[in-house]
Coordinates of C-alpha atoms in Angstrom, one line a residue:
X221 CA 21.9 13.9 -18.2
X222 CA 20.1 15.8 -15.6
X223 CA 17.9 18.0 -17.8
X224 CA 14.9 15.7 -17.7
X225 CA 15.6 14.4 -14.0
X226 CA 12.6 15.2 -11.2
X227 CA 12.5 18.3 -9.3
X228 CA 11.8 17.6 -5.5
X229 CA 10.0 20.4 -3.0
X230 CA 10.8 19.3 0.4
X231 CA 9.7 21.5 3.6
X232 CA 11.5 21.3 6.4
X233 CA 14.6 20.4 4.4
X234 CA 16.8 21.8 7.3
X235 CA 17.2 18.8 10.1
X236 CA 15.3 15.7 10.7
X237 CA 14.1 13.5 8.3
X238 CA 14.1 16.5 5.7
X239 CA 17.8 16.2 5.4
X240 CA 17.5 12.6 4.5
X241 CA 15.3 13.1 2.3
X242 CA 16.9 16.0 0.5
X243 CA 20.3 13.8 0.3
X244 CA 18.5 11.0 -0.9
X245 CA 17.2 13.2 -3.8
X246 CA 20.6 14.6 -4.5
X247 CA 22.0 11.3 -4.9
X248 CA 20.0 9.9 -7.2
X249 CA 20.9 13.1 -9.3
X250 CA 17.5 14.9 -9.0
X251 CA 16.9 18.6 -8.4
X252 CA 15.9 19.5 -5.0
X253 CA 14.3 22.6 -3.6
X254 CA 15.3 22.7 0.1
X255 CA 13.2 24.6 1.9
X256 CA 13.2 25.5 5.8
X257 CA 13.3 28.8 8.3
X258 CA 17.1 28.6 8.4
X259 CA 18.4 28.8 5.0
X260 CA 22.2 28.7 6.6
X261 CA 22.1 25.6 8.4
X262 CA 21.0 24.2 5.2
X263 CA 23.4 25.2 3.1
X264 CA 26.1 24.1 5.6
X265 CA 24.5 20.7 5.5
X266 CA 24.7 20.1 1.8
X267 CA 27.4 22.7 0.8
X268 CA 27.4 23.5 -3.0
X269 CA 25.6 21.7 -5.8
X270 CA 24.5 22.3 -8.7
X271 CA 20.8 20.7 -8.5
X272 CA 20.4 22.2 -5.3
X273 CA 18.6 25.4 -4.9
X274 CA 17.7 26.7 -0.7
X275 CA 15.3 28.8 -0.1
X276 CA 13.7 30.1 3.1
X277 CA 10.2 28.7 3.6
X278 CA 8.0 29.2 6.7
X279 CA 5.0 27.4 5.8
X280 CA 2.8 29.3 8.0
X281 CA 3.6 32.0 5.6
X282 CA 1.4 32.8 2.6
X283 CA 4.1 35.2 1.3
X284 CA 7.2 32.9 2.1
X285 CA 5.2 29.9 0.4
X286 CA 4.2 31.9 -3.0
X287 CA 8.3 33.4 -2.9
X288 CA 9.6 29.6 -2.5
X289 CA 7.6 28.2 -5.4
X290 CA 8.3 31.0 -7.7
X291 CA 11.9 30.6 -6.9
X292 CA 11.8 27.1 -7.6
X293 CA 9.9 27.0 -11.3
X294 CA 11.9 30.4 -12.3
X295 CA 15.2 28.1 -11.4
X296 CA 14.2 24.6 -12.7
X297 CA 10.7 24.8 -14.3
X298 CA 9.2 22.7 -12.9
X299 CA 8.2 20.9 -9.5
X300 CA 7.7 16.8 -9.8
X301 CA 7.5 15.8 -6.3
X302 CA 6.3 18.0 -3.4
X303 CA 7.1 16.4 0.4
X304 CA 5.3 17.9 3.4
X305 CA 7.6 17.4 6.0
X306 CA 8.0 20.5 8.4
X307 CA 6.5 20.1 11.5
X308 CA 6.6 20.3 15.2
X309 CA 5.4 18.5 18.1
X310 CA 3.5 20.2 20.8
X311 CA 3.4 17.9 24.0
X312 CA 0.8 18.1 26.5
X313 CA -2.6 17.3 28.5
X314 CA -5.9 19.0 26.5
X315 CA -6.7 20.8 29.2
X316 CA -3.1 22.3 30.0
X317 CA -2.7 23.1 26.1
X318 CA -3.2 27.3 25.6
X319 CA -5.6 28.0 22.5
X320 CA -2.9 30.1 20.9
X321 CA -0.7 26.6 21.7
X322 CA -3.4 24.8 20.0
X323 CA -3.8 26.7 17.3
X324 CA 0.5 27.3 16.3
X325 CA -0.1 23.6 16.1
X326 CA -2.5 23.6 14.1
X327 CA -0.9 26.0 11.8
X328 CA 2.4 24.3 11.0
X329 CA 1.4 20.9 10.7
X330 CA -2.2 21.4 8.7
X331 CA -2.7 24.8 7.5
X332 CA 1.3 25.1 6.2
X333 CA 1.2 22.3 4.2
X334 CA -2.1 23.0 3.0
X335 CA -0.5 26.6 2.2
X336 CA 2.7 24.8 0.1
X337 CA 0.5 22.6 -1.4
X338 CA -2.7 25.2 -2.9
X339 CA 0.5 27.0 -4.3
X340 CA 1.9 24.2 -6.1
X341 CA -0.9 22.7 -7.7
X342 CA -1.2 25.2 -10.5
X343 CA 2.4 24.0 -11.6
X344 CA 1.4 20.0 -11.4
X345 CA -2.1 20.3 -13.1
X346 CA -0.3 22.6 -15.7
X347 CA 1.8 19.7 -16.4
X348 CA -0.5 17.2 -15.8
X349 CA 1.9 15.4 -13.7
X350 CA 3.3 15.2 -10.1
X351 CA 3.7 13.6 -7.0
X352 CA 2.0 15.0 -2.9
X353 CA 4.0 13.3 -0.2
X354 CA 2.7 14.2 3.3
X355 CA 3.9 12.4 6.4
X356 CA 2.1 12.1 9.0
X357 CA 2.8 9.8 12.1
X358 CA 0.9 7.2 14.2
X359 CA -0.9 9.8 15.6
X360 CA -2.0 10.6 12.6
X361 CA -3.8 6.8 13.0
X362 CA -4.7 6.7 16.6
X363 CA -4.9 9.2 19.4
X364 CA -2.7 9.0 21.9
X365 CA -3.0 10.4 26.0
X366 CA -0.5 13.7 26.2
X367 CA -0.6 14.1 22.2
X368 CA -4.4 15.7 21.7
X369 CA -2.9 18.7 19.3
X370 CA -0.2 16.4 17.3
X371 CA -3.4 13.9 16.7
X372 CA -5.2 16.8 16.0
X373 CA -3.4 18.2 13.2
X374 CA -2.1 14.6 12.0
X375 CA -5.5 13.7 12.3
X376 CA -6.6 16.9 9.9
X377 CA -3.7 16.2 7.7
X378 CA -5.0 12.4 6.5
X379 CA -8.4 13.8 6.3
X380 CA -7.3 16.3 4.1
X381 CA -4.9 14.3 1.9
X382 CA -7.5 11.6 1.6
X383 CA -10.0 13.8 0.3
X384 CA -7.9 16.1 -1.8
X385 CA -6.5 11.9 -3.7
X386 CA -9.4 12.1 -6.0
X387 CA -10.0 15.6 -6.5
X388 CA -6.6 16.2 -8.2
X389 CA -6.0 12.1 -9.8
X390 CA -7.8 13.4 -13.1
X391 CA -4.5 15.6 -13.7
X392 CA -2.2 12.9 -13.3
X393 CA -1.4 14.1 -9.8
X394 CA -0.4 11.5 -7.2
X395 CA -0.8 11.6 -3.4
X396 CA 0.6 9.4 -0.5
X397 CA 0.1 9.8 3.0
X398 CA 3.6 8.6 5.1
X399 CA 2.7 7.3 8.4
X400 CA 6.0 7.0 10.3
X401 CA 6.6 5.3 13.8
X402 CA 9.3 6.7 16.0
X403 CA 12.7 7.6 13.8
X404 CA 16.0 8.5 15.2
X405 CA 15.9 12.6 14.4
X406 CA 15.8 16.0 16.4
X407 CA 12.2 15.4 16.4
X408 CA 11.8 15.5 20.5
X409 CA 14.9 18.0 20.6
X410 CA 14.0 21.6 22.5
X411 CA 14.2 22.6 19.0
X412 CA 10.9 20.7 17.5
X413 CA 9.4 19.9 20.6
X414 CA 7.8 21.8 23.7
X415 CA 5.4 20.7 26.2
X416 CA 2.6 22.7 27.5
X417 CA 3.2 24.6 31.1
X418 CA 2.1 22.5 34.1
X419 CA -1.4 24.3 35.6
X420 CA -3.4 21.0 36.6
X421 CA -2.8 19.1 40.0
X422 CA -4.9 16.1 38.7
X423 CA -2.7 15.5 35.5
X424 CA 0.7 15.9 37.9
X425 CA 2.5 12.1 37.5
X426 CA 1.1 11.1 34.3
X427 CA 2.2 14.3 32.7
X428 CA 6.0 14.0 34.2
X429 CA 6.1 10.0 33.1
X430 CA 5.1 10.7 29.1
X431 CA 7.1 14.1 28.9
X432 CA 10.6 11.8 30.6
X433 CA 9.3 9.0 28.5
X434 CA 10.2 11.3 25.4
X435 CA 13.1 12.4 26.3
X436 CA 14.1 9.2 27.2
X437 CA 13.3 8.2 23.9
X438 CA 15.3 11.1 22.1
X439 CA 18.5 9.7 20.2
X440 CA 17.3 6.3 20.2
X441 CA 14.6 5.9 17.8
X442 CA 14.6 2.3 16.3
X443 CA 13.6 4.0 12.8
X444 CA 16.6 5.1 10.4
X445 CA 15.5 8.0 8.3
X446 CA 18.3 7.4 5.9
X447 CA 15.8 4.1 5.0
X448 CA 12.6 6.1 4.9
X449 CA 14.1 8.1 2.0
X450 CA 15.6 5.7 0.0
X451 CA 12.0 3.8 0.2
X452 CA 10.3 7.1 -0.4
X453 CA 12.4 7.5 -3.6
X454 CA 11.4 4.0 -4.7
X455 CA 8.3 4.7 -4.3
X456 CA 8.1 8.1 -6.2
X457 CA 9.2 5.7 -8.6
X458 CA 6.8 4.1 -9.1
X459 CA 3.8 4.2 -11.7
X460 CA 0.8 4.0 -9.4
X461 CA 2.5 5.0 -5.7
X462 CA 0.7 3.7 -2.7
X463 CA -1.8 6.3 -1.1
X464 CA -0.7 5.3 2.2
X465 CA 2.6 4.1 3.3
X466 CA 2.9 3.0 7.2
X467 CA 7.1 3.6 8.2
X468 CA 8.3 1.0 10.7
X469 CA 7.2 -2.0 12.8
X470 CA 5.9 0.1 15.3
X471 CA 3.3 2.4 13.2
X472 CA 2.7 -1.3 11.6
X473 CA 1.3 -2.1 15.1
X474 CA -0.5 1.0 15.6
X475 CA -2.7 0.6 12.3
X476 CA -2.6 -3.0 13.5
X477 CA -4.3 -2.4 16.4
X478 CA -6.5 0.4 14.7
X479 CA -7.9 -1.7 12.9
X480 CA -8.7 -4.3 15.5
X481 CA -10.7 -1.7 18.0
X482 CA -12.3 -0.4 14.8
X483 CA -13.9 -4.0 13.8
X484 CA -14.9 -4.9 17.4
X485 CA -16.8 -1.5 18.3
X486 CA -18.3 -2.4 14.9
X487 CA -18.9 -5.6 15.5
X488 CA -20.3 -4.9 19.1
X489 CA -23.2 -2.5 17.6
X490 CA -23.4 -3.9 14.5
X491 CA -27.2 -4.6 15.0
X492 CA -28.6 -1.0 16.5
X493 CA -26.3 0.7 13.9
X494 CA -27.6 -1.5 10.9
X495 CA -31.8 -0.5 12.1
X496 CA -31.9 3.0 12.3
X497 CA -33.5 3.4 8.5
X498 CA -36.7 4.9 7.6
X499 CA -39.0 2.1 7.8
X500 CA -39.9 2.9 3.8
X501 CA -36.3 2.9 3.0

């Protein structure tokens, strides 16, 4: 029976890794809420099912976010597993990067999910129960040249997640942060990514080799999405879920690496930084 299976809320539900995701749901025989600006496109993906209810969803809106989860308790009565997933990547120098640029960054990839999540919280803590799946991306790890608002609002996201872990784990809610390397999606297609408008002389030649560099890299992604989800469903799974999960051998060496800078610019000041008390401390 399906009566007692989860319900899934996934963002972003329309292309990318939300479609894996979503059929990874379906296939286990859960309900799924898909979610995403184009409600057609996602019903031509998965067609007809029962367990599957679309709704449109633009994160960055308040209105759209309290309509979705309405729709989806009204329809299954509950929501077990939220996933953060829309985003967009905005491409570019800092100093080429428009504060409106900055700040539609900013909006879809920290203040949306923030938005889905504040309106699904009453539902978990009301059942005392459920699951927060953000992903984030090595950038959400370690800043990278020509990526200052992705970091940004990666960045934001991890701080967030990390501190909102214990401030719901007394209700039985779970949280996991999902840092992915590069996966083969439409994630640097014209229709997730742009790049900021070329205005600086000095930034001409590094900015032409990252932006080719992405699309070189579009289509050939060493990460299969189809994997993530299945994982991702293992791990929803399971009774104390990891509160990070780093996707893929490349985002293994960016923590990796992380890591190692972190300990040696520790190391290298441990002394000054460790004699800076009060002398009656």
């Amino acid at each position: 029976m399906t009566e007692n299976k989860k319900v899934w809320f996934i963002t972003g539900a329309g292309r990318g890794m939300g479609v894996e995701f979503t059929k990874a749901a379906l296939a286990q025989g859960y309900k799924v809420v898909a979610t995403g600006r184009n409600t057609e496109k996602i019903a031509k993906v998965f067609g007809d099912d029962e367990n599957l209810l679309v709704v449109k969803l633009d994160v960055t809106s308040p209105a759209d976010v309290e309509a979705a989860v309405k729709a989806a308790v009204e329809k299954f009565g509950k929501i077990d597993v939220l996933v953060n997933n829309a985003a967009k990547f905005l491409g570019g120098y800092f100093e080429e990067l428009t504060p409106e640029q900055i700040e539609s960054q900013l909006r879809t990839n920290l203040i949306g999910p923030m938005n889905v999540t504040r309106e699904v919280l009453p539902v978990m803590r009301k059942q005392r129960s459920g699951y927060i799946i953000s992903i984030s991306s090595g950038a959400g790890l370690s800043g990278f040249e020509f990526n200052a608002a992705y970091s940004a609002s990666k960045f934001g996201l991890e701080g967030w997640m990390e501190s909102l872990h214990p401030e719901v784990s007394p209700f039985g809610i779970h949280t996991t942060i999902v840092n992915p390397g590069m996966f083969r999606t439409e994630f640097l297609t014209k229709e997730s990514a742009t790049y900021a408008v070329p205005s600086i002389e000095d930034y001409s030649g590094r900015r032409e080799r990252n932006q080719d560099s992405y699309n070189v890299q579009n289509g050939k992604q060493a990460g299969d999405s189809g994997k993530l989800a299945e994982v991702l469903i293992k791990i929803s799974n399971e009774e104390n879920p990891p509160r990070r999960f780093i996707a893929g051998t490349d985002a293994v060496g960016i923590a990796e690496q992380k890591i190692a800078d972190l300990q040696k610019q520790i190391n290298a000041y441990r002394e000054i930084s460790t004699s800076m008390a009060h002398e009656d401390a």
